[in-house]
């Protein structure tokens, strides 16, 4: 197909797809169908369905834009099944919304857009409408309703239920998030009990309890991620309810109702009497397990029904025998089944049963005192007491403990008391009435009757009468009362005075006198005597036996003869009637040796060294004078100096045996301590000791003494003021002044070069520091002798005789000083070569240094490490590759040495002389270069290919570069040199078939700055008919053994001859060639593709085109991604840019057509012309034959139709045969009439059987069975009103013959097929 560029061009659309948001709004009213709520759903229906009212236009949807190069006014229209959604302004092309859009129902549809320029045929194009989503849908919950049941013991964080809501929108608007809005009941407390995950899973967040809540209802909100709706960010949401039923589980113990429980029952009631009923229920109301009851108390007279909980009396009840009238029963309720933990579910409660009293006991008498009475013991009937004769009235009988007790309670325990018996009138009972328990007393009522001389004993009976129990009312207690006689005699001692003695310090309890007794003629108690000592203060020292009268020591520590030697006391005797008699005791304290000697005075004596000592020890003893206890003796106790002294044992005079020596004493103060003991002669002997301290004064009687016989020192030259050494001397004198020592140098050769200074080192111990005179400088080199001989004197400055001195010889050696810095030998700083990858280990170099000093110790120190790669720094990569030992050894410290990271390591170092005493101890800083030797250890690496390679075989001569590859090798020199080679070439055709080729391409290697480039070139002619892409495998190999290789695959897209485009120009070949650059620039501008011109040549035959072309340019239009344009695509692109199109027309472009696959030769052209003529002749003969046949058939149909019409007029309508229509065309069925349309025609009118004019009928009129003649406007109107009929309708021809109006205006003849045409 050829596109003619010149002349009036048709308009064209540049748009293929438009995007319309679904939330566009309609006009004010919209269509009637929508006004009635009948929004269109699905694809059914179209324009014309429903009545549409005139409405204001809806929102702007999109703009139809067509381009007309000629600038003609354009008219727009739209059509198609889905065009009813829009209205278009025919003049402006503005498209507005007519019916609502819904992306969820119809996301994409197609309409036909047309543009008409008034001159050419209307141009139509399919336009795809993509409905853009808007957030107009709320999430919709699926699979409703949501309800489930869960056990109350569900674990925390368990998933309860998963809800799901779907949002038919897209993007964020379709992403649904969930939240719990409300929890029923009591959302405030229970809202935390659940939470929901992003996937809709509802999770338990707390503990459930069926007893608290058996049902929950969760209001769940589903909310989308939000999106635009009417240009406003809108969030859609919906909610639903999740119903949760809590299943009760047996996890709770039963519970008693109506607690606390208490009941009453009378004592002595019948067995089986009901007390009360307890009731327990299972708190797990959803389980409601069976409950049994039991009493857990042991030995209680009650029983309980296991099923009903009724408590009854099971044994005899005696309130008085019970521990308490209130009996506490522990009742346990147990569930029949175990709980969820496998344990017995039970609960206990206390039931208080009050046993009420019955008057079934009489009062009894007991011998006790309240409140310590035990009424569980047997009652007593006989009691005994006493009272002094003639006691006063209301005085109670003594020693009588009677308690009356009635175990009954309340009014049942009331009783009265009264007396009976021969002596009842002499006494009365108190009280006369008692409730329960009370103490009973007998009181004197008639004192004159209580007479010891008349009777020593009286007897009465106490009657207790329970008036509420007439059958067993009374108890009797017989009381015997002993009368007590009165006192009328005084105790008497045989002597008025007693002389006694006792040893001092006697132990407590020592008997001084065994018995001192008095006599009292009264009998009984009145005649019983007790003794005591007076005054009361004497009782601290002495005591008396109250019954026997024996006198004893009360506190022996208070008996001290030295304090008091005699005591006087009164001994008192008292009878039972408190009558008293006394006697005098004189107690003498005897002496005991209990006093140790006492030394008087202190004994501190000072004496000069070399003198004797004499002193007297004074002492006393406070024991009885003249006795052995106070006689004293003296002695010296053993000690360090006991042998140096003697003492008189009787007088205590002490003196030294010989003069004292101060230097013989260890004590610094010169003190001698002698201990003297003073003792008595008593039994046991007592003694006291005293220290006699004698201080011996020091005399300067000792000369100094050197600690060594001689001294030898050394000192470095040129060291003024330096310490040479120290001499030491001692002085035996004990005082500081007598032992002080000073040193001086005896004049002699060299002594003026030194100084000596004294300093104390201890008591009597001094040192002399010998040093070089600060003003003197000793030069080792100028001294003939390298030493000095000195004499040092030690002198005691406090000596009376200044000649008390000592001397010692001192030799001082002069030493050479280390004061020269070391030097590193340059020969050891030569470059060191080390191979990478750890191929060398251990020692790789040794540094050497020298020092002119005779005594030196040299070590090496590494100061810095610097890494280089070429001329640039390599950072810290090499810091641990090498280590410098102190002895100068350079060692490999790592196996990670990599030439590609660092090729030069520079060590900064120095040498140090450890023995340097003066001056610089370090050498100058030096550097040692370690050069890393490369090893072929890296594989070539292809660089990424960022471009697409395309080859046009037709214009690709041999040696043409069609692709390039780049590779690098981290190795250096020949090890990193790369050579490329082609391993294989495979053509992958469009149908997937692979075909291998050989020698199709070659590669040329060339070095660049940091890489190697492989130029892929054509090695032989390429086949232009092949479609697909070449897969070329390229290999890169380095140049040193062991060689390393790498491969990569290149894709070279081939552009075959089907993409060759032929551009015809009205200008000459020379003109086209001169304008070729402008033509290519224009084509490149409009296509954005590379233009590859195959040839420019003249053209002779232009008969096929409507314009006269003089030259043709054949070219390919190829993109960098390997795709190419065909002629149709190129035509569309050129037409889409009117400016470029105009420029190309100006340059002579006339026709764009497909390129010629191959250039024919003259012989080929002749053969083609001959073959074309033959084919044309054959086609012409066939056409003529077909025309004759069809004409013949046409006339036969006319004749048949005329015959049928004539025959039909002879039949009545009722006799008309019903059936198929008359064979013929759908244009006219008979001369003079067209029964299909009920139109009268002139039989003489040309029916057109001999011609087929497209101006009379449409090409497809047969298929529609209607005539569409543009000349007949009435026919169009009828055609618009035509309705389709059922095949069973009456034949139209019959209606025509009956001269009636046809019932239908059109009829589909099912017998007509396109073969009739």
Short mmCIF file of N, CA and C in Angstrom, two decimals, residues 231-306:
data_model
loop_
_atom_site.label_atom_id
_atom_site.label_comp_id
_atom_site.label_asym_id
_atom_site.label_seq_id
_atom_site.Cartn_x
_atom_site.Cartn_y
_atom_site.Cartn_z
N UNK A 231 -11.22 14.12 44.09
CA UNK A 231 -10.00 14.90 44.39
C UNK A 231 -9.82 15.16 45.88
N UNK A 232 -10.43 14.38 46.72
CA UNK A 232 -10.27 14.49 48.17
C UNK A 232 -9.81 13.14 48.68
N UNK A 233 -8.77 13.15 49.53
CA UNK A 233 -8.30 11.90 50.13
C UNK A 233 -9.40 11.34 51.03
N UNK A 234 -9.90 10.20 50.67
CA UNK A 234 -11.07 9.63 51.34
C UNK A 234 -10.73 8.24 51.86
N UNK A 235 -11.19 7.96 53.06
CA UNK A 235 -11.04 6.62 53.65
C UNK A 235 -12.44 6.01 53.78
N UNK A 236 -12.58 4.82 53.24
CA UNK A 236 -13.85 4.09 53.32
C UNK A 236 -13.75 3.02 54.40
N UNK A 237 -14.85 2.81 55.09
CA UNK A 237 -14.84 1.81 56.15
C UNK A 237 -16.21 1.17 56.28
N UNK A 238 -16.21 0.00 56.87
CA UNK A 238 -17.45 -0.71 57.18
C UNK A 238 -17.20 -1.53 58.43
N UNK A 239 -18.26 -1.93 59.04
CA UNK A 239 -18.13 -2.66 60.30
C UNK A 239 -19.09 -3.84 60.32
N UNK A 240 -18.77 -4.78 61.16
CA UNK A 240 -19.63 -5.95 61.39
C UNK A 240 -19.37 -6.43 62.81
N UNK A 241 -20.10 -7.42 63.21
CA UNK A 241 -19.98 -7.93 64.57
C UNK A 241 -19.52 -9.38 64.55
N UNK A 242 -18.61 -9.68 65.48
CA UNK A 242 -18.18 -11.06 65.71
C UNK A 242 -18.76 -11.50 67.05
N UNK A 243 -19.57 -12.54 67.02
CA UNK A 243 -20.22 -13.05 68.23
C UNK A 243 -19.39 -14.18 68.80
N UNK A 244 -18.99 -14.04 70.06
CA UNK A 244 -18.18 -15.04 70.74
C UNK A 244 -18.98 -15.63 71.88
N UNK A 245 -19.17 -16.92 71.85
CA UNK A 245 -19.83 -17.63 72.95
C UNK A 245 -18.75 -18.34 73.75
N UNK A 246 -18.72 -18.07 75.06
CA UNK A 246 -17.72 -18.66 75.94
C UNK A 246 -18.24 -19.99 76.45
N UNK A 247 -17.48 -21.04 76.20
CA UNK A 247 -17.87 -22.37 76.69
C UNK A 247 -17.35 -22.54 78.11
N UNK A 248 -18.27 -22.87 79.00
CA UNK A 248 -17.89 -23.05 80.40
C UNK A 248 -17.13 -24.35 80.56
N UNK A 249 -16.11 -24.35 81.39
CA UNK A 249 -15.30 -25.52 81.70
C UNK A 249 -15.25 -25.70 83.20
N UNK A 250 -15.08 -26.92 83.64
CA UNK A 250 -15.03 -27.16 85.09
C UNK A 250 -13.71 -26.68 85.69
N UNK A 251 -13.59 -25.38 85.88
CA UNK A 251 -12.35 -24.81 86.42
C UNK A 251 -12.58 -24.09 87.74
N UNK A 252 -13.81 -24.07 88.22
CA UNK A 252 -14.11 -23.38 89.47
C UNK A 252 -14.61 -24.36 90.50
N UNK A 253 -14.26 -24.11 91.74
CA UNK A 253 -14.77 -24.92 92.85
C UNK A 253 -16.22 -24.55 93.12
N UNK A 254 -16.99 -25.48 93.72
CA UNK A 254 -18.38 -25.15 94.05
C UNK A 254 -18.42 -24.05 95.10
N UNK A 255 -19.62 -23.48 95.29
CA UNK A 255 -19.80 -22.39 96.24
C UNK A 255 -21.07 -22.64 97.05
N UNK A 256 -20.95 -22.43 98.37
CA UNK A 256 -22.10 -22.59 99.26
C UNK A 256 -22.97 -21.35 99.18
N UNK A 257 -24.27 -21.57 99.22
CA UNK A 257 -25.22 -20.48 99.18
C UNK A 257 -25.63 -20.10 100.60
N UNK A 258 -26.01 -18.86 100.79
CA UNK A 258 -26.60 -18.37 102.04
C UNK A 258 -25.68 -18.56 103.23
N UNK A 259 -24.36 -18.43 103.00
CA UNK A 259 -23.46 -18.49 104.14
C UNK A 259 -23.62 -17.22 104.98
N UNK A 260 -23.29 -17.23 106.29
CA UNK A 260 -22.86 -18.40 107.09
C UNK A 260 -24.05 -19.24 107.55
N UNK A 261 -23.74 -20.48 107.97
CA UNK A 261 -24.78 -21.41 108.41
C UNK A 261 -24.73 -21.54 109.93
N UNK A 262 -25.90 -21.51 110.54
CA UNK A 262 -26.01 -21.75 111.99
C UNK A 262 -27.38 -22.36 112.29
N UNK A 263 -27.42 -23.22 113.33
CA UNK A 263 -28.67 -23.89 113.71
C UNK A 263 -28.72 -24.17 115.20
N UNK A 264 -29.85 -24.59 115.69
CA UNK A 264 -30.06 -24.87 117.11
C UNK A 264 -30.69 -26.24 117.25
N UNK A 265 -30.26 -26.96 118.31
CA UNK A 265 -30.84 -28.27 118.60
C UNK A 265 -30.75 -28.48 120.11
N UNK A 266 -31.83 -28.96 120.78
CA UNK A 266 -31.77 -29.17 122.24
C UNK A 266 -30.96 -30.43 122.55
N UNK A 267 -30.29 -30.38 123.70
CA UNK A 267 -29.58 -31.58 124.13
C UNK A 267 -30.60 -32.67 124.48
N UNK A 268 -30.11 -33.90 124.44
CA UNK A 268 -30.93 -35.08 124.74
C UNK A 268 -32.04 -35.27 123.73
N UNK A 269 -31.91 -34.65 122.51
CA UNK A 269 -32.96 -34.84 121.50
C UNK A 269 -32.79 -36.20 120.86
N UNK A 270 -33.82 -36.61 120.07
CA UNK A 270 -33.82 -37.93 119.44
C UNK A 270 -32.80 -37.96 118.30
N UNK A 271 -32.29 -39.18 118.06
CA UNK A 271 -31.38 -39.36 116.93
C UNK A 271 -32.13 -39.12 115.63
N UNK A 272 -31.47 -38.51 114.65
CA UNK A 272 -32.08 -38.23 113.36
C UNK A 272 -32.77 -36.88 113.29
N UNK A 273 -32.73 -36.14 114.43
CA UNK A 273 -33.36 -34.82 114.42
C UNK A 273 -32.63 -33.94 113.39
N UNK A 274 -33.42 -33.27 112.53
CA UNK A 274 -32.84 -32.39 111.50
C UNK A 274 -32.40 -31.07 112.12
N UNK A 275 -31.15 -30.70 111.80
CA UNK A 275 -30.61 -29.43 112.31
C UNK A 275 -30.82 -28.32 111.28
N UNK A 276 -30.26 -28.51 110.09
CA UNK A 276 -30.43 -27.54 109.00
C UNK A 276 -29.94 -28.20 107.72
N UNK A 277 -30.11 -27.50 106.61
CA UNK A 277 -29.68 -28.00 105.30
C UNK A 277 -28.75 -26.96 104.65
N UNK A 278 -27.57 -27.43 104.20
CA UNK A 278 -26.65 -26.58 103.46
C UNK A 278 -26.81 -26.85 101.96
N UNK A 279 -26.56 -25.84 101.17
CA UNK A 279 -26.72 -25.97 99.71
C UNK A 279 -25.48 -25.38 99.03
N UNK A 280 -24.89 -26.15 98.13
CA UNK A 280 -23.77 -25.69 97.33
C UNK A 280 -24.10 -25.86 95.86
N UNK A 281 -23.59 -24.98 95.03
CA UNK A 281 -23.82 -25.05 93.59
C UNK A 281 -22.48 -25.02 92.88
N UNK A 282 -22.47 -25.59 91.68
CA UNK A 282 -21.29 -25.55 90.83
C UNK A 282 -21.20 -24.16 90.20
N UNK A 283 -20.10 -23.45 90.48
CA UNK A 283 -19.94 -22.12 89.90
C UNK A 283 -19.76 -22.17 88.39
N UNK A 284 -19.39 -23.34 87.89
CA UNK A 284 -19.36 -23.52 86.43
C UNK A 284 -20.79 -23.78 85.99
N UNK A 285 -21.55 -22.71 85.84
CA UNK A 285 -22.99 -22.87 85.58
C UNK A 285 -23.25 -23.57 84.26
N UNK A 286 -22.32 -23.44 83.34
CA UNK A 286 -22.53 -24.15 82.08
C UNK A 286 -22.28 -25.63 82.19
N UNK A 287 -21.61 -26.07 83.27
CA UNK A 287 -21.32 -27.49 83.48
C UNK A 287 -22.32 -28.09 84.47
N UNK A 288 -22.52 -27.37 85.61
CA UNK A 288 -23.48 -27.76 86.64
C UNK A 288 -23.30 -29.21 87.05
N UNK A 289 -22.10 -29.52 87.56
CA UNK A 289 -21.77 -30.89 87.94
C UNK A 289 -22.54 -31.29 89.20
N UNK A 290 -22.69 -32.60 89.38
CA UNK A 290 -23.36 -33.14 90.57
C UNK A 290 -22.46 -32.96 91.78
N UNK A 291 -23.07 -32.57 92.93
CA UNK A 291 -22.32 -32.23 94.14
C UNK A 291 -22.72 -33.17 95.26
N UNK A 292 -21.71 -33.62 96.02
CA UNK A 292 -21.95 -34.45 97.22
C UNK A 292 -21.37 -33.74 98.42
N UNK A 293 -21.97 -34.04 99.62
CA UNK A 293 -21.61 -33.34 100.85
C UNK A 293 -21.02 -34.33 101.84
N UNK A 294 -20.14 -33.81 102.71
CA UNK A 294 -19.57 -34.64 103.77
C UNK A 294 -19.11 -33.71 104.89
N UNK A 295 -19.07 -34.29 106.12
CA UNK A 295 -18.56 -33.57 107.28
C UNK A 295 -17.15 -34.08 107.54
N UNK A 296 -16.19 -33.17 107.54
CA UNK A 296 -14.79 -33.59 107.69
C UNK A 296 -14.35 -33.63 109.13
N UNK A 297 -15.14 -33.07 110.08
CA UNK A 297 -14.77 -33.16 111.50
C UNK A 297 -14.79 -34.61 111.95
N UNK A 298 -13.88 -34.92 112.85
CA UNK A 298 -13.87 -36.26 113.43
C UNK A 298 -14.62 -36.25 114.76
N UNK A 299 -15.38 -37.32 115.02
CA UNK A 299 -16.04 -37.56 116.31
C UNK A 299 -17.00 -36.43 116.67
N UNK A 300 -17.90 -36.10 115.78
CA UNK A 300 -18.98 -35.17 116.11
C UNK A 300 -20.29 -35.92 115.98
N UNK A 301 -21.27 -35.61 116.86
CA UNK A 301 -22.54 -36.38 116.87
C UNK A 301 -23.50 -35.88 115.82
N UNK A 302 -23.00 -35.60 114.61
CA UNK A 302 -23.87 -35.13 113.55
C UNK A 302 -23.50 -35.84 112.26
N UNK A 303 -24.48 -35.95 111.37
CA UNK A 303 -24.28 -36.56 110.06
C UNK A 303 -24.93 -35.67 109.02
N UNK A 304 -24.48 -35.85 107.74
CA UNK A 304 -25.02 -35.04 106.65
C UNK A 304 -25.37 -35.94 105.49
N UNK A 305 -26.49 -35.62 104.82
CA UNK A 305 -26.89 -36.36 103.64
C UNK A 305 -25.97 -35.97 102.49
N UNK A 306 -25.38 -36.96 101.82
CA UNK A 306 -24.42 -36.69 100.75
C UNK A 306 -25.08 -36.02 99.56
#
